[in-house]
Coordinates of C-alpha atoms in Angstrom, one line a residue:
X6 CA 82.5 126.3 87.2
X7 CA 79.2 125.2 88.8
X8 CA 79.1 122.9 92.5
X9 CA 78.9 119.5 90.5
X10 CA 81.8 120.0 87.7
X11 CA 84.0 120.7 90.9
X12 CA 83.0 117.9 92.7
X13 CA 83.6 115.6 89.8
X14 CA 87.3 117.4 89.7
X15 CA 88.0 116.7 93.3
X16 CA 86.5 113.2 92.6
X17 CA 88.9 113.0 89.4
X18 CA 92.0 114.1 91.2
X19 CA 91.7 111.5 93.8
X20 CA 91.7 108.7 91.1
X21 CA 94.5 110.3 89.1
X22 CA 97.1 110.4 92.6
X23 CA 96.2 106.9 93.0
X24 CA 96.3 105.5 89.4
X25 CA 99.8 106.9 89.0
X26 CA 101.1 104.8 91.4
X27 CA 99.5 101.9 89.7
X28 CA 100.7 103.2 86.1
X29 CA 104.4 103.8 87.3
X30 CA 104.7 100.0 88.8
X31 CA 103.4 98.6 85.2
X32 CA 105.5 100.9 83.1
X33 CA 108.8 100.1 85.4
X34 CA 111.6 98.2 83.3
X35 CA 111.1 94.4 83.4
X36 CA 114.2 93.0 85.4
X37 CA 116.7 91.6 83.6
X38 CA 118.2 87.6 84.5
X39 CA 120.4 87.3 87.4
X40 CA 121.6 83.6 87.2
X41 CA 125.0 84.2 85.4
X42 CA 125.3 87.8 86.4
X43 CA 129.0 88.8 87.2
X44 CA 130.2 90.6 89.9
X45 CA 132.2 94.0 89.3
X46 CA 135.9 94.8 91.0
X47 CA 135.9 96.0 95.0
X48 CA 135.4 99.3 95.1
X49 CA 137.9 101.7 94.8
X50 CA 137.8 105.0 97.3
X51 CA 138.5 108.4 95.2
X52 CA 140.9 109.5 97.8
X53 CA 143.8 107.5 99.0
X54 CA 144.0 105.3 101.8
X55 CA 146.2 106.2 104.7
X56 CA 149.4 104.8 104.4
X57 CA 148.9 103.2 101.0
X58 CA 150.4 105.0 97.7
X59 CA 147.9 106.6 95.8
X60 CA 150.0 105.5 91.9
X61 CA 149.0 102.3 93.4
X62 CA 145.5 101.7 93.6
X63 CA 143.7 98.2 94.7
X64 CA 143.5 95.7 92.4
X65 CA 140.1 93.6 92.4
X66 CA 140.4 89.6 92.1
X67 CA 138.7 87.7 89.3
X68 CA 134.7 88.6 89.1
X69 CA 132.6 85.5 90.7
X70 CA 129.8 84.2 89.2
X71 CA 126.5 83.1 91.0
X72 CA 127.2 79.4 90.3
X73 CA 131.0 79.8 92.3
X74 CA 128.7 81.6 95.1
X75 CA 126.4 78.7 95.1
X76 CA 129.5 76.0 95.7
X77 CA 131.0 78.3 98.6
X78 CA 130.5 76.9 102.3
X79 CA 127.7 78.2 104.2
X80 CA 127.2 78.7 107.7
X81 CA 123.5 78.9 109.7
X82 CA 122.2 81.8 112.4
X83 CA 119.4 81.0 114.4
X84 CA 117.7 84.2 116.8
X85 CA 114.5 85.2 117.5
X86 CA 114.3 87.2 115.2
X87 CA 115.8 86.0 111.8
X88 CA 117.5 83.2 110.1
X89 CA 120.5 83.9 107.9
X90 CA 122.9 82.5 105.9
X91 CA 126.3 83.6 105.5
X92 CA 128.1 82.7 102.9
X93 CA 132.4 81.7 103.5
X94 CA 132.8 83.9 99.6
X95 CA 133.3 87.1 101.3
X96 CA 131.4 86.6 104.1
X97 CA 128.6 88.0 102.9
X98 CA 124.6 87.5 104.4
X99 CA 123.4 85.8 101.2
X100 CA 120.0 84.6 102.8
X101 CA 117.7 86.4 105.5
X102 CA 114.8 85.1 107.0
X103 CA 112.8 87.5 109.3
X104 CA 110.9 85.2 111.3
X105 CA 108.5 88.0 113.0
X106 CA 106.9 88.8 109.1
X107 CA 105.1 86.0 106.8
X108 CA 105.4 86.0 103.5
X109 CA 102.7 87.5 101.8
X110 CA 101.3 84.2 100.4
X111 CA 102.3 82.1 103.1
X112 CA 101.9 84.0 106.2
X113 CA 102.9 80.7 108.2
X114 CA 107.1 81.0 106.6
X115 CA 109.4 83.4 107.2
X116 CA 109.4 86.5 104.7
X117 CA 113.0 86.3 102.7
X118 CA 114.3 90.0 102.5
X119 CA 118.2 89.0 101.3
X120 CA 118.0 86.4 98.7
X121 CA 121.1 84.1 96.5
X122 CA 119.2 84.2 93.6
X123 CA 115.9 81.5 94.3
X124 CA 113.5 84.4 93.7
X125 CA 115.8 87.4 94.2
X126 CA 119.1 88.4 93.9
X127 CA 120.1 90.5 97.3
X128 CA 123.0 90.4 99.9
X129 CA 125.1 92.2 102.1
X130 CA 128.4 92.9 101.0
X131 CA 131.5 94.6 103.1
X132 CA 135.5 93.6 102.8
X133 CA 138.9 95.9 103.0
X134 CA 140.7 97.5 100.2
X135 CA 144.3 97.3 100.1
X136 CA 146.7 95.2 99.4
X137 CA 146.1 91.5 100.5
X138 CA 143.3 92.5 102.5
X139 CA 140.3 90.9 102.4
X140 CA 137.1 91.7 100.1
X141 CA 133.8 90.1 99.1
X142 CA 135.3 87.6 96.4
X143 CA 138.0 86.5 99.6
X144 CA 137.3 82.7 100.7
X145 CA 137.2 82.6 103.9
X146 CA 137.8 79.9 106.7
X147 CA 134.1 79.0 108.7
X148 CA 135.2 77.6 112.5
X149 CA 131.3 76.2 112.4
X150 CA 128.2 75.3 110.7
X151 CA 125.0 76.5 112.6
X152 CA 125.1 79.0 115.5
X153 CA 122.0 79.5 117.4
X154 CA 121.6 82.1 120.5
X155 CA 120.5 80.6 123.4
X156 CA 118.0 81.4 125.8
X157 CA 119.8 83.7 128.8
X158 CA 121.7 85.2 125.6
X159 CA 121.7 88.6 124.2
X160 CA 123.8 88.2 121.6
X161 CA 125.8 85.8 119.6
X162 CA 128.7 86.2 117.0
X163 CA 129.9 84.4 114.0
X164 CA 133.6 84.5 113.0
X165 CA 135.0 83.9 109.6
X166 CA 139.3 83.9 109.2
X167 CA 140.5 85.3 106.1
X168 CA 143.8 83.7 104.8
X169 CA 146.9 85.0 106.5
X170 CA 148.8 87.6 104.3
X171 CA 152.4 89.2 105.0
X172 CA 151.5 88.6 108.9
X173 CA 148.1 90.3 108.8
X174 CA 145.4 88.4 110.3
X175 CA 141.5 89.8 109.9
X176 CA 138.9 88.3 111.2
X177 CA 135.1 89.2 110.1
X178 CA 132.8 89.0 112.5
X179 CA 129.0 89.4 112.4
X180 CA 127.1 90.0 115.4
X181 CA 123.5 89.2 116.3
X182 CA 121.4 90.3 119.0
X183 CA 118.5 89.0 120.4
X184 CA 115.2 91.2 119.7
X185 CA 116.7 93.7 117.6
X186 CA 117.2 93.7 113.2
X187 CA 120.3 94.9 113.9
X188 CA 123.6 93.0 112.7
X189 CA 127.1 94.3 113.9
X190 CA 130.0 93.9 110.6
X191 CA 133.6 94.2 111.7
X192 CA 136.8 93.3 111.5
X193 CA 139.4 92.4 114.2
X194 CA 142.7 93.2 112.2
X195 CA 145.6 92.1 113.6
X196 CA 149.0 93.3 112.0
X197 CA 151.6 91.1 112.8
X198 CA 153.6 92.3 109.5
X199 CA 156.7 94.4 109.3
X200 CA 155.1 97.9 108.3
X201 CA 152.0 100.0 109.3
X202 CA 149.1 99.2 107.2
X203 CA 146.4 101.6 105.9
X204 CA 143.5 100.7 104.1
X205 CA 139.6 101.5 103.5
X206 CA 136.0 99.6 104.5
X207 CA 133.4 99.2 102.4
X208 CA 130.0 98.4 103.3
X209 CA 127.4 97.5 100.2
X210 CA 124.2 96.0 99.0
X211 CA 123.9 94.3 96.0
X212 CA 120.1 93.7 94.6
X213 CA 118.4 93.1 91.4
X214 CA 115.8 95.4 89.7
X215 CA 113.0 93.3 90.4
X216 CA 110.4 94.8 91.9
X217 CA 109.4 93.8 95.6
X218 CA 107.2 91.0 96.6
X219 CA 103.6 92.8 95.8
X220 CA 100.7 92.3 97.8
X221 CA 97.6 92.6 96.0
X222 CA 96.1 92.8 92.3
X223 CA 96.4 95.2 89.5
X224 CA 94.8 98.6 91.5
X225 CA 95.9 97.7 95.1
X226 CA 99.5 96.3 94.1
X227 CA 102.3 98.2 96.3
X228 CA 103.6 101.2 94.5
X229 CA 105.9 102.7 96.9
X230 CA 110.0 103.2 95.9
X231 CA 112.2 100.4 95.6
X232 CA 116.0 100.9 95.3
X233 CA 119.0 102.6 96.6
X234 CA 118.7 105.4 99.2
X235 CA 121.1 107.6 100.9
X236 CA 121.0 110.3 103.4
X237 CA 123.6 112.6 104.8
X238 CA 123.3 115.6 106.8
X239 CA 124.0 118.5 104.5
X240 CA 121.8 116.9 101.7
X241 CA 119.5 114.6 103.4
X242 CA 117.4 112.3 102.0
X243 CA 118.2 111.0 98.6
X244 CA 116.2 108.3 96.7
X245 CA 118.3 106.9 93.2
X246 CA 116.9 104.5 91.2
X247 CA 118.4 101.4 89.6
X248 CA 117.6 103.5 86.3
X249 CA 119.9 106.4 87.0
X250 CA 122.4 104.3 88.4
X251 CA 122.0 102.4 84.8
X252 CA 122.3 105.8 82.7
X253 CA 125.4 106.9 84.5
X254 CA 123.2 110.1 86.0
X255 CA 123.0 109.1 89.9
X256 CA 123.6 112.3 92.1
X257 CA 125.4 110.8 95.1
X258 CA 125.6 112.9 98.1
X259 CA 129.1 114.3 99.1
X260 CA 131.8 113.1 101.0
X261 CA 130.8 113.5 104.9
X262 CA 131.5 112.9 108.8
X263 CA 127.8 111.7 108.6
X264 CA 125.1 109.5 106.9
X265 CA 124.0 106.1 105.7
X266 CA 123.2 104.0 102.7
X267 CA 119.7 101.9 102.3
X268 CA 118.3 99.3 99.7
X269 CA 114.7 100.1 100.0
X270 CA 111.7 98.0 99.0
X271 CA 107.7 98.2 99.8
X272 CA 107.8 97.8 103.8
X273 CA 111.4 96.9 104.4
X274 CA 114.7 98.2 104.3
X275 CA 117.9 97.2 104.9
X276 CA 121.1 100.2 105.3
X277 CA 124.9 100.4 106.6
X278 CA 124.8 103.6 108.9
X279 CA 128.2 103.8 109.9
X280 CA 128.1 105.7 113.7
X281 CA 131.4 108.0 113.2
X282 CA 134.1 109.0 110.8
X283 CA 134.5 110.2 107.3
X284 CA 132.9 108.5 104.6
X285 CA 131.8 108.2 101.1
X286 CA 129.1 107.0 98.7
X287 CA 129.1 104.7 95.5
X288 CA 126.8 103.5 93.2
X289 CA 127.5 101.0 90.3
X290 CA 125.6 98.3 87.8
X291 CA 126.8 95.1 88.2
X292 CA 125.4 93.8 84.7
X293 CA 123.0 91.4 84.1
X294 CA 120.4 93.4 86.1
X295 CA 122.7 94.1 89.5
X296 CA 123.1 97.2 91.0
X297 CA 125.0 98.0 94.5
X298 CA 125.0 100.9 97.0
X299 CA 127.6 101.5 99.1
X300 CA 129.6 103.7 101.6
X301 CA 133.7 103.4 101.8
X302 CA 135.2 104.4 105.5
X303 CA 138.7 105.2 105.4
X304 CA 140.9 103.1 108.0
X305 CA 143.3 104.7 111.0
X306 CA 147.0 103.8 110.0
X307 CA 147.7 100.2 112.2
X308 CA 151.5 100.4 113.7
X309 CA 153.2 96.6 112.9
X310 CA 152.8 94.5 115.8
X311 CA 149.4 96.6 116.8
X312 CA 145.6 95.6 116.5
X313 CA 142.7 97.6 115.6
X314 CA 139.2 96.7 114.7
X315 CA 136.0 98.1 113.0
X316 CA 132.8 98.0 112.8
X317 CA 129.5 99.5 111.3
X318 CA 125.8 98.2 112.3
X319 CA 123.6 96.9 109.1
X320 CA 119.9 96.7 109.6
X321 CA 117.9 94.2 107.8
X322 CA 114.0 94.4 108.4
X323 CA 110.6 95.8 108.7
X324 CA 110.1 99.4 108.3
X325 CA 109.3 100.4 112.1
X326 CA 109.9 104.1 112.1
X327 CA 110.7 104.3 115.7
X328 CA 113.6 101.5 115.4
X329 CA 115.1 103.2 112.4
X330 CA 115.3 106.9 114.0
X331 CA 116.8 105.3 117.2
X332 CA 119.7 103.8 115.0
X333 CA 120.6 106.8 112.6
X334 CA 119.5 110.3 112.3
X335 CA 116.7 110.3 109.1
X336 CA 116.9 106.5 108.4
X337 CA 112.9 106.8 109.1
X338 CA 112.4 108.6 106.2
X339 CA 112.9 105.7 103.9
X340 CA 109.3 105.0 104.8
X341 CA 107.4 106.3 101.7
X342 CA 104.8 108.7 102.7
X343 CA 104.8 110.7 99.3
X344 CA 105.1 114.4 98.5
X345 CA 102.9 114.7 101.8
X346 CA 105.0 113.6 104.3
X347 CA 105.0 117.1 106.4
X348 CA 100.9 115.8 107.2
X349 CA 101.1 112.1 106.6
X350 CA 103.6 111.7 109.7
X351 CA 101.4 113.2 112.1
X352 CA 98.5 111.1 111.0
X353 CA 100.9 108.2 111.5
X354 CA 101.9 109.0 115.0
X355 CA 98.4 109.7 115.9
X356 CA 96.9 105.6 114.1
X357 CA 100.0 104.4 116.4
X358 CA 98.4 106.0 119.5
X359 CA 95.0 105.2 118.6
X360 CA 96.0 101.4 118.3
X361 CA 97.8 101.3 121.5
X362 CA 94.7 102.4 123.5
X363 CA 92.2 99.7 121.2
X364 CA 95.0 97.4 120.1
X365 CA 94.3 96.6 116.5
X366 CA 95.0 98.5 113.5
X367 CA 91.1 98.1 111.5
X368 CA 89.7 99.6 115.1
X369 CA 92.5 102.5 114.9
X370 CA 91.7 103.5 111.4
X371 CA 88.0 103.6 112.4
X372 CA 89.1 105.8 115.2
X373 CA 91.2 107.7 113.2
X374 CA 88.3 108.7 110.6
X375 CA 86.2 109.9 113.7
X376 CA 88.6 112.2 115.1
X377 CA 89.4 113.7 111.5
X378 CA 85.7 113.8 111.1
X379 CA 85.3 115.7 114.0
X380 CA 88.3 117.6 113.1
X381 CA 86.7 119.3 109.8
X382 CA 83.3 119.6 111.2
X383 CA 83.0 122.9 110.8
X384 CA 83.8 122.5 107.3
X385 CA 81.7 119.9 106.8
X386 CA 78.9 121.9 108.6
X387 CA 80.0 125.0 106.2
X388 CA 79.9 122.9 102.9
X389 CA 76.7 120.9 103.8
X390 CA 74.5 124.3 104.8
X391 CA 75.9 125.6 101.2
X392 CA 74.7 122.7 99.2
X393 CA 71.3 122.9 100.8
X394 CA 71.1 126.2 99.9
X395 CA 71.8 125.1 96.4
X396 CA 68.8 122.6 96.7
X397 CA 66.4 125.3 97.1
X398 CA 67.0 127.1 93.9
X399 CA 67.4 124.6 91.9
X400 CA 64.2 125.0 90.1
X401 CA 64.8 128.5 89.3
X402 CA 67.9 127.4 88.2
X403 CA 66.8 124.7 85.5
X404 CA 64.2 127.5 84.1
X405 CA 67.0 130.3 83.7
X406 CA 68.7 127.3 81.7
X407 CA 66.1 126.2 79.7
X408 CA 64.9 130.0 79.6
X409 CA 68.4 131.1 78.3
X410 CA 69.9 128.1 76.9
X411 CA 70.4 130.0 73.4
X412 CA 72.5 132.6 74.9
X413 CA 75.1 131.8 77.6
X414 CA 76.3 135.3 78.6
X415 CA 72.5 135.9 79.5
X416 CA 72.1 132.5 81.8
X417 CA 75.4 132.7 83.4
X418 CA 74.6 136.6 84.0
X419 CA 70.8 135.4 85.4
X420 CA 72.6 132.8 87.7
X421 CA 75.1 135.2 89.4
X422 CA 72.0 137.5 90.0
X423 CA 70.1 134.6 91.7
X424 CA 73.2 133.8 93.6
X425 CA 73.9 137.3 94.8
X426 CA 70.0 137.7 95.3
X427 CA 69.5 134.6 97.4
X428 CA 73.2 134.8 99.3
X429 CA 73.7 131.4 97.9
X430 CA 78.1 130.6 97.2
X431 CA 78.2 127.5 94.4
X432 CA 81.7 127.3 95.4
X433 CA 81.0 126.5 99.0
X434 CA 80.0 123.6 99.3
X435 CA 83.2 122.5 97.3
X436 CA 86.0 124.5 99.1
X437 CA 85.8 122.4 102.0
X438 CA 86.6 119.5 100.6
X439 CA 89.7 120.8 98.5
X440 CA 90.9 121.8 101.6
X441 CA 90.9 118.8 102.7
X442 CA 92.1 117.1 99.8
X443 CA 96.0 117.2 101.4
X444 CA 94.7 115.3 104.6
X445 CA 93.0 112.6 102.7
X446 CA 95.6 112.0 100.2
X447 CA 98.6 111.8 103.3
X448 CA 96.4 109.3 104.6
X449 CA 96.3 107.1 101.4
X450 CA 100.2 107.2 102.1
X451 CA 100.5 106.2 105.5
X452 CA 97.8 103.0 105.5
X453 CA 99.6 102.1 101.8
X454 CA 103.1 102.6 103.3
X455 CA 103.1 101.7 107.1
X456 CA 104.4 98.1 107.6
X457 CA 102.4 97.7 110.7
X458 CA 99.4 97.0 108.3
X459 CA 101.1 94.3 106.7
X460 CA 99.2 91.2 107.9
X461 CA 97.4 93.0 110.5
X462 CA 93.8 91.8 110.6
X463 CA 91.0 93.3 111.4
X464 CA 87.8 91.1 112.0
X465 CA 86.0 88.2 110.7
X466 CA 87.4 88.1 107.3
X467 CA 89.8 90.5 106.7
X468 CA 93.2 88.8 107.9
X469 CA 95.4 91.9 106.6
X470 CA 95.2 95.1 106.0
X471 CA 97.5 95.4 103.8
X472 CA 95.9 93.2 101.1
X473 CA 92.5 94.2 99.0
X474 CA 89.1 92.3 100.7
X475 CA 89.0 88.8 99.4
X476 CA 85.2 88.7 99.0
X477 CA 85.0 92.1 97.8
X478 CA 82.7 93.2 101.0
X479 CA 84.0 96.6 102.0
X480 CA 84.0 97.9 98.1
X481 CA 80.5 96.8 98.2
X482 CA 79.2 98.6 101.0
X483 CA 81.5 101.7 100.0
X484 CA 79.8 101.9 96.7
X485 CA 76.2 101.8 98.0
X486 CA 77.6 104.6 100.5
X487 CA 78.9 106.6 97.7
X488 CA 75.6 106.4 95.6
X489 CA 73.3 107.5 99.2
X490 CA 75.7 110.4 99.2
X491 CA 75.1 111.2 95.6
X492 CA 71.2 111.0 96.4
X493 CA 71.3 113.3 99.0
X494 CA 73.6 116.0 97.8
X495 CA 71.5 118.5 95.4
X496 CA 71.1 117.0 91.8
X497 CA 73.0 118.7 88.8
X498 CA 70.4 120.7 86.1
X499 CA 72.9 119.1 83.4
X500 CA 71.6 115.3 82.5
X501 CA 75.2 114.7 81.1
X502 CA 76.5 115.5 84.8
X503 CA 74.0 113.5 86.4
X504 CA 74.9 110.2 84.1
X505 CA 78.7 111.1 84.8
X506 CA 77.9 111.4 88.8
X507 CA 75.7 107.9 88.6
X508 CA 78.5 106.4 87.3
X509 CA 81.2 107.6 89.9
X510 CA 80.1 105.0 92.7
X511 CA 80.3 102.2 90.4
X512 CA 83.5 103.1 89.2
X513 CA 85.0 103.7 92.7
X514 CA 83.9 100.2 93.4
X515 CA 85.6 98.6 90.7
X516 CA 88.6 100.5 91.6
X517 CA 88.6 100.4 95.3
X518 CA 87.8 96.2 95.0
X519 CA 91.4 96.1 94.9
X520 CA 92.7 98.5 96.9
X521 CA 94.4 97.3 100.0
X522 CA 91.3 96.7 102.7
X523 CA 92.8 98.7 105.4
X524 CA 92.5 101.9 103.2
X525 CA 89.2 100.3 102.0
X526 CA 87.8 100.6 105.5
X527 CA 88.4 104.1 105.7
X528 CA 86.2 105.3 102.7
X529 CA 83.4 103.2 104.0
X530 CA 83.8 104.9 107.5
X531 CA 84.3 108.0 105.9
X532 CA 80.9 107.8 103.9
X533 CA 78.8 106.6 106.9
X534 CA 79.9 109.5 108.5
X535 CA 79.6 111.8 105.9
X536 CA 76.3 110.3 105.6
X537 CA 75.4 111.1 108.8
X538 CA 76.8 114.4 109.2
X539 CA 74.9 115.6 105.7
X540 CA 71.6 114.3 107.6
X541 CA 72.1 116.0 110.5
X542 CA 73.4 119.6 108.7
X543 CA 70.5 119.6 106.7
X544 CA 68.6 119.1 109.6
X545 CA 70.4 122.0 111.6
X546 CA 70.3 124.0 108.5
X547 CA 66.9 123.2 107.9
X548 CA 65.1 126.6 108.8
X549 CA 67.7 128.5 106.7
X550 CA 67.2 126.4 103.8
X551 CA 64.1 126.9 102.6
X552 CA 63.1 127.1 98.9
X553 CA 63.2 130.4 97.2
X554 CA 59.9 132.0 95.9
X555 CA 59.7 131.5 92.1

């Protein structure tokens, strides 16, 4: 394999990793309607509750259908940070506004992550099993409409009454704090009955198979994992799609002392991670294109006449890695970095850095080109001197082909001779750049994957990173780029392979046009310096480049 057909294969590979995404989004199955879609019974643990009989199990109320959610009483929550909706049917957060993120096209309103079915179908769900306890079908009693925290406030709590049963009085009670995605879930449990009561919480999230709110065009459009996640120590992270949930083939992690459950979508997530106590997972389809994801917590026996609560924090928002380690070991790895994530964290930590010293996120990716740049100089310097090399023997080369060209054992013997002869490696001035291949690819992941892009301009007119250049600017300038760097490496002997390498930039522009900007930005960056760097080795290199006597 001669220098050219390599670099076409490098060239190749790095459209194929980022077409796939592109071909797995349009091949997904379409999402099916959600407006009469049922919901399935509570629940039920594998193991028994404490101080319940296991011949006995719990016995789920009638299914509701969206239209009975849609009459149920609703109350308001007003922070700084989101506006919800919680629903009196179960208490369940049937509407979430996160006030710090536009929607993608209407940056100037709220993006709507949990949704009763305008656009989506996705809510938090948690109730008891046992009997008479409460569950998400349970009507409960709403004390107000609107709760707002105040300034001077850190926190603020709704409370919903379930009906009174055999002397047992639960309360559910959600509580919001100021500057933090973080939503407390628990129950107050009150047993004022005649005999000890045992019982299991659930915590889940129900969501449709429609895919995430996209943000660009047919190339650019997000392509990261949207579904179910779990994660528990002994098994860590584990991704399963609404697709093997459908098929009956999810692999669910055991039952463990640790761990959490996550719906996650293209920049944001939203995940139970209970902070103690034994626990397990569920999956199930709901029909008409619901799934849920869950984890069941089994509750300590309550004497009569004693009280107990219980509680488990649910986050609902952006993908900020730093936010979701703090809360639960491994909840950052629901960001999607790819098979690469061992290099594309590291690149990530050091873009975070970069933008806190120049404070946006176009100047840290322009930053973050140099330093890798400067990183695989040598490389560079390595691959550069090689290719000149290969410049000056390129006529010899084309009359050994055209010498030869009737017998190919003869030629490709001639070439190795010349090669040997002239110390000259067709291989390296290719190496370099499959070596850093890995680096380049990691680094796709983190600007497609990292929500801090997501509406993060840069200048002048690109507003957000995240989406592909509106007037097409950047692609431009990256295929003119592409086609100087095509002119100044060494030409190929084969006209076929010189067509084929004409055509590249042109194709790269059509494809990069509608990539996301931010990604964009680094390939031009990346050519100018290349660019530069090729100019300069050749320069350096210029006195051990010369051509070869004929």
């Amino acid at each position: 394999m001669d220098n050219r057909r390599l670099i076409l294969l490098v060239i190749f590979s790095m459209s194929l990793v980022m077409l796939w995404d592109a071909w797995q989004k349009h091949n997904q199955p379409k999402a099916l309607a959600t407006a009469n879609a049922t919901q399935s019974a509570t629940p039920t643990p594998t193991q028994s509750a404490p101080g319940t009989s296991p011949d006995k199990p719990a016995m789920a109320p009638a299914a509701v259908s969206a239209a009975e959610r849609a009459k149920a009483p609703r109350l308001t929550v007003d922070t700084d940070m989101v506006h919800a909706e919680v629903s009196a049917l179960g208490g369940d957060i049937v509407r979430l506004e996160l006030k710090k993120h536009g929607a993608n096209n209407a940056p100037d309103k709220p993006f709507v992550l949990f949704d009763d079915g305008r656009v989506h179908t996705y809510l938090a769900q948690s109730g008891l099993i046992g009997a008479g306890l409460p569950n998400h079908k349970t009507l409960f009693s709403l004390s107000q409409a609107k709760v707002v925290l105040k300034d001077g406030e850190e926190a603020v709590s709704v409370r919903l009454q379930a009906p009174e049963h055999d002397g047992v009085k639960i309360t559910k009670v959600l509580t919001f704090h100021r500057g933090s995605y973080v939503i407390d879930v628990g129950y107050e449990i009150d047993n004022g009955g005649v005999s000890a009561l045992g019982g299991h919480a659930y915590y889940q999230l129900t969501r449709d198979n429609k895919e995430a709110e996209s943000t660009a065009g047919f190339f650019g459009g997000a392509q990261t994992y949207t579904g179910p996640a779990f994660y528990a120590d002994a098994e860590k992270y584990t991704k399963i799609s609404f697709k093997e949930i459908e098929k009956k083939e999810a692999k669910l992690p055991k039952p463990a002392s640790d761990g959490w459950v996550a719906m996650v979508q293209h920049y944001f997530v939203s995940a139970y991670a209970p902070k103690a106590g034994q626990r397990e997972f569920f999956t199930d389809e709901l029909g008409g294109g619901l799934f849920t994801a869950g984890v069941i917590q089994p509750l300590a026996v309550i004497a009569a006449g004693q009280k107990a609560t219980v509680s488990v924090p649910l986050y609902v928002g952006p993908q900020e890695q730093e936010k979701l380690s703090a809360l639960a070991p491994g909840l950052d790895r629901v960001v999607d970095y790819g098979r690469l994530a061992i290099i594309a964290e590291p690149i990530f930590w050091c873009l975070s850095w970069l933008h806190k010293l120049v404070g946006n996120w176009g100047w840290a990716i322009i930053a973050l080109t140099v330093l890798i740049k400067l990183a695989f100089f040598p490389l560079s310097a390595a691959s550069y001197k090689s290719m000149a090399k290969m410049k000056t023997i390129m006529p010899r080369m084309k009359r050994i082909q055209e010498q030869y060209k009737d017998d190919r054992m003869k030629m490709n013997q001639e070439m190795m001779e010349l090669y040997k002869k002239e110390k000259v490696n067709p291989m390296g001035g290719c190496w370099p750049m499959l070596i850093q291949m890995p680096v380049f690819i990691a680094l796709y992941w983190v600007l497609l994957g990292a929500v801090e892009m997501r509406q993060a301009p840069w200048l002048g007119w690109i507003t957000d990173l995240s989406l592909k250049d509106p007037f097409f600017v950047l692609p431009i300038i990256m295929g003119v780029t592409s086609l100087i760097q095509m002119k100044l490496s060494p030409s190929s002997p084969d006209p076929v392979q010189q067509k084929v390498m004409m055509f590249m930039p042109i194709f790269f522009t059509v494809m990069m046009a509608w990539f996301p900007s931010g990604l964009v930005l680094y390939w031009v960056v990346n050519n100018m310096l290349s660019i530069g760097q090729q100019w300069y080795i050749t320069r350096m290199f210029g006195g051990d480049a010369k051509p070869a006597n004929s």
